[in-house]
Amino acid sequence: QLIHSGLTAVMGGQQSTFSHEYPCHSPTEKRWFLMNVVGLTGSSDELFVIIHSNITQRKLAEQQIELLSLLDPLTGLANRRHLMQFLPAEWQRNRRDQTPISLILLDIDDFKKINDQHGHVVGDECLKHIAGLVARSARRPSDLAVRWGGEEFMLVLGNTVADKALAMANELVMNAPNNLSPDRVRCTISLGVSTALPQDDKFESLIQQADAALYQAKAAGKNQVHCHAPHAQ
């Protein structure tokens, strides 16, 4: 419909040119083309030129730049920008389906001390280890592993009841690398879990509840999980 309208406008004299980018993928590769339509000047007849240009390399480069802008460079996890695109959409999907959505927010215990005593190389190793654990827990399209910032990570779990999220959080605690080589650095994590059955657009409440639960886990002695929502499901 868009192409037809553009062609009609140029041929009818309402506009001088028309451009449109479109995909033309094959079974083995992705391809995009740019169509330009212009009137042919210097002729008494109403003639028009349609040019199709292959813009695949540009589109692939744009996609790669967009992908990199959504990833944390150190850990390879999704960053905050990616989260703020993903979470509202997943929240609305669970709202439509009337299914619960859960969130795990975790923080590396005493991370500043690790950096101060053992250096940033060991600190980065600790971050990468925890990121790997979080990434392996995001197994479905409705899951997203995120570096929330600094030494904080997040795991979004669509269509996941509180009991399941709590079990996953406890598994993360048990699998945290308590002794990182070569210095046998103790690296533990504290986690907050929240679950909701979305009824409105206020997905931010899920983050706030997980943050409050994480604070309680820290206050209770660290290296443990606190769940905000009741886990009776």
Coordinates of C-alpha atoms in Angstrom, one line a residue:
Q1 CA 0.0 0.0 0.0
L2 CA 2.8 2.4 0.9
I3 CA 4.7 1.7 -2.4
H4 CA 1.5 2.1 -4.4
S5 CA 0.7 5.4 -2.8
G6 CA 4.3 6.7 -3.4
L7 CA 4.3 5.6 -7.0
T8 CA 0.9 7.2 -7.6
A9 CA 2.0 10.5 -6.0
V10 CA 5.1 10.8 -8.2
M11 CA 3.2 9.8 -11.4
G12 CA 0.4 12.2 -10.5
G13 CA 2.8 15.1 -9.9
Q14 CA 2.0 15.4 -6.2
Q15 CA 5.7 14.8 -5.3
S16 CA 8.9 14.7 -7.4
T17 CA 10.5 11.6 -5.9
F18 CA 9.7 8.6 -3.7
S19 CA 12.0 6.3 -1.8
H20 CA 11.4 3.1 0.1
E21 CA 13.6 0.6 1.9
Y22 CA 12.4 -3.0 1.9
P23 CA 13.7 -6.5 2.9
C24 CA 14.1 -9.2 0.2
H25 CA 15.5 -12.1 2.2
S26 CA 16.4 -15.4 0.7
P27 CA 16.4 -18.8 2.5
T28 CA 20.2 -18.4 3.0
E29 CA 20.9 -14.7 3.5
K30 CA 19.3 -11.4 4.6
R31 CA 19.0 -8.7 1.9
W32 CA 17.6 -5.2 1.8
F33 CA 17.0 -2.9 -1.2
L34 CA 16.3 0.8 -1.6
M35 CA 13.8 1.8 -4.3
N36 CA 14.0 5.4 -5.7
V37 CA 11.3 6.7 -8.1
V38 CA 11.9 9.9 -10.1
G39 CA 10.4 11.6 -13.1
L40 CA 12.6 11.6 -16.3
T41 CA 13.2 15.2 -17.2
G42 CA 13.9 16.5 -20.7
S43 CA 11.2 14.4 -22.3
S44 CA 7.8 15.3 -23.6
D45 CA 6.4 12.0 -22.5
E46 CA 5.5 11.2 -18.9
L47 CA 8.4 8.8 -18.2
F48 CA 9.7 7.7 -14.8
V49 CA 12.8 5.9 -13.6
I50 CA 12.7 3.3 -10.8
I51 CA 16.1 2.4 -9.3
H52 CA 16.7 -0.5 -6.9
S53 CA 19.9 -0.4 -4.9
N54 CA 21.3 -3.2 -2.7
I55 CA 21.8 -1.7 0.8
T56 CA 22.4 -5.0 2.6
Q57 CA 25.8 -4.1 3.9
R58 CA 24.5 -0.9 5.4
K59 CA 21.5 -2.6 7.0
L60 CA 23.7 -5.3 8.5
A61 CA 26.1 -2.7 9.9
E62 CA 23.2 -0.8 11.4
Q63 CA 21.9 -3.9 13.0
Q64 CA 25.3 -4.7 14.5
I65 CA 25.6 -1.2 15.9
E66 CA 22.1 -1.5 17.4
L67 CA 23.0 -4.9 18.9
L68 CA 26.2 -3.5 20.5
S69 CA 24.3 -0.6 22.0
L70 CA 22.1 -3.1 23.9
L71 CA 24.9 -5.1 25.4
D72 CA 27.2 -4.5 28.3
P73 CA 30.8 -4.7 26.9
L74 CA 32.4 -6.5 29.8
T75 CA 29.9 -9.3 30.4
G76 CA 28.0 -9.5 27.2
L77 CA 24.7 -9.3 29.0
A78 CA 21.9 -7.0 28.1
N79 CA 22.3 -3.5 29.5
R80 CA 19.8 -1.1 31.0
R81 CA 18.7 0.2 27.7
H82 CA 17.9 -3.3 26.5
L83 CA 16.0 -4.0 29.7
M84 CA 13.8 -0.9 29.4
Q85 CA 12.8 -2.1 25.9
F86 CA 12.3 -5.7 27.0
L87 CA 10.6 -5.5 30.4
P88 CA 7.6 -3.3 29.5
A89 CA 6.8 -5.5 26.5
E90 CA 7.2 -8.7 28.6
W91 CA 5.0 -7.1 31.3
Q92 CA 2.3 -6.4 28.8
R93 CA 2.5 -9.9 27.3
N94 CA 2.0 -11.5 30.8
R95 CA -0.8 -9.0 31.5
R96 CA -2.6 -10.2 28.3
D97 CA -2.0 -13.8 29.1
Q98 CA -2.8 -13.4 32.8
T99 CA 0.5 -15.1 33.8
P100 CA 3.0 -14.1 36.5
I101 CA 6.3 -12.4 35.8
S102 CA 9.2 -12.7 38.2
L103 CA 12.4 -10.7 38.6
I104 CA 15.6 -11.6 40.4
L105 CA 17.9 -8.7 41.4
L106 CA 21.3 -9.7 42.7
D107 CA 24.4 -8.0 44.0
I108 CA 28.0 -9.2 44.5
D109 CA 28.7 -9.0 48.3
D110 CA 31.5 -6.6 49.3
F111 CA 32.6 -6.0 45.7
K112 CA 34.5 -2.8 46.6
K113 CA 36.6 -4.8 49.0
I114 CA 37.4 -7.3 46.3
N115 CA 38.5 -4.5 44.0
D116 CA 40.5 -2.7 46.7
Q117 CA 42.3 -5.8 48.0
H118 CA 42.8 -7.9 44.8
G119 CA 42.6 -5.4 42.0
H120 CA 40.3 -4.7 39.1
V121 CA 41.4 -7.7 37.1
V122 CA 40.1 -10.0 39.8
G123 CA 37.1 -7.8 40.2
D124 CA 36.3 -8.2 36.5
E125 CA 36.8 -11.9 36.8
C126 CA 34.2 -12.0 39.5
L127 CA 31.8 -10.0 37.4
K128 CA 32.2 -12.3 34.5
H129 CA 31.7 -15.4 36.6
I130 CA 28.4 -14.1 38.0
A131 CA 27.3 -12.8 34.6
G132 CA 27.8 -16.4 33.3
L133 CA 25.6 -17.8 36.0
V134 CA 22.9 -15.3 35.3
A135 CA 23.1 -15.8 31.5
R136 CA 22.7 -19.6 31.9
S137 CA 19.5 -19.0 33.8
A138 CA 17.9 -17.1 31.0
R139 CA 16.8 -20.1 28.9
R140 CA 13.7 -18.9 27.2
P141 CA 12.7 -16.0 24.9
S142 CA 10.7 -14.6 27.8
D143 CA 13.8 -14.4 30.0
L144 CA 16.5 -11.7 30.0
A145 CA 19.8 -11.6 31.8
V146 CA 20.9 -8.0 32.5
R147 CA 23.8 -6.2 34.0
W148 CA 21.8 -3.7 36.0
G149 CA 24.9 -1.6 36.8
G150 CA 28.2 -1.9 38.6
E151 CA 28.1 -5.2 40.5
E152 CA 24.3 -5.6 40.2
F153 CA 22.6 -8.0 37.9
M154 CA 19.0 -8.8 37.0
L155 CA 17.1 -11.7 35.6
V156 CA 13.7 -11.2 34.1
L157 CA 11.5 -14.3 34.0
G158 CA 8.3 -14.2 32.0
N159 CA 5.5 -16.6 32.9
T160 CA 7.3 -17.7 36.1
V161 CA 5.6 -18.2 39.5
A162 CA 7.3 -17.1 42.7
D163 CA 8.3 -20.5 43.8
K164 CA 10.1 -21.2 40.6
A165 CA 11.9 -17.8 40.7
L166 CA 12.9 -18.5 44.4
A167 CA 14.3 -21.9 43.5
M168 CA 16.4 -20.3 40.7
A169 CA 17.6 -17.6 43.0
N170 CA 18.7 -20.2 45.6
E171 CA 20.5 -22.2 42.9
L172 CA 22.4 -19.0 41.9
V173 CA 23.5 -18.6 45.5
M174 CA 24.8 -22.2 45.7
N175 CA 26.6 -21.9 42.3
A176 CA 28.3 -18.6 43.0
P177 CA 32.1 -19.0 42.8
N178 CA 33.1 -18.7 46.4
N179 CA 36.8 -19.1 45.6
L180 CA 38.1 -17.5 42.5
S181 CA 41.5 -18.6 41.3
P182 CA 44.3 -17.8 41.5
D183 CA 43.8 -15.8 44.8
R184 CA 40.9 -17.9 46.1
V185 CA 38.8 -14.8 46.4
R186 CA 35.5 -15.2 48.2
C187 CA 32.7 -14.0 45.9
T188 CA 29.2 -14.4 47.2
I189 CA 25.9 -12.8 46.1
S190 CA 22.7 -11.6 47.7
L191 CA 19.5 -11.7 45.9
G192 CA 16.0 -10.2 46.0
V193 CA 13.1 -11.8 44.2
S194 CA 9.7 -10.3 43.3
T195 CA 6.7 -11.7 41.5
A196 CA 3.6 -10.0 40.2
L197 CA 0.5 -10.8 38.1
P198 CA 0.4 -7.6 36.0
Q199 CA -2.9 -5.7 36.2
D200 CA -1.7 -2.2 35.0
D201 CA 1.2 -0.5 33.3
K202 CA 3.3 0.0 36.4
F203 CA 6.1 -2.5 35.7
E204 CA 8.5 -0.4 37.7
S205 CA 6.9 -1.7 40.9
L206 CA 8.4 -5.1 40.1
I207 CA 11.9 -3.6 40.2
Q208 CA 11.2 -1.7 43.3
Q209 CA 10.0 -4.8 45.1
A210 CA 13.0 -6.8 44.1
D211 CA 15.3 -4.0 45.2
A212 CA 13.6 -3.9 48.6
A213 CA 14.0 -7.7 48.9
L214 CA 17.7 -7.4 48.0
Y215 CA 18.1 -4.8 50.7
Q216 CA 16.6 -7.2 53.2
A217 CA 18.9 -10.0 52.1
K218 CA 21.9 -7.7 52.6
A219 CA 20.7 -6.6 56.0
A220 CA 20.1 -10.2 57.1
G221 CA 23.8 -11.1 56.6
K222 CA 24.3 -11.3 52.8
N223 CA 25.0 -14.5 50.7
Q224 CA 21.3 -15.3 50.8
V225 CA 17.9 -14.8 49.1
H226 CA 14.9 -12.8 50.2
C227 CA 11.6 -13.1 48.4
H228 CA 9.2 -10.1 48.3
A229 CA 6.1 -12.0 47.0
P230 CA 4.4 -14.9 48.7
H231 CA 5.5 -18.1 47.0
A232 CA 2.4 -20.3 47.3
Q233 CA 2.0 -20.9 43.5

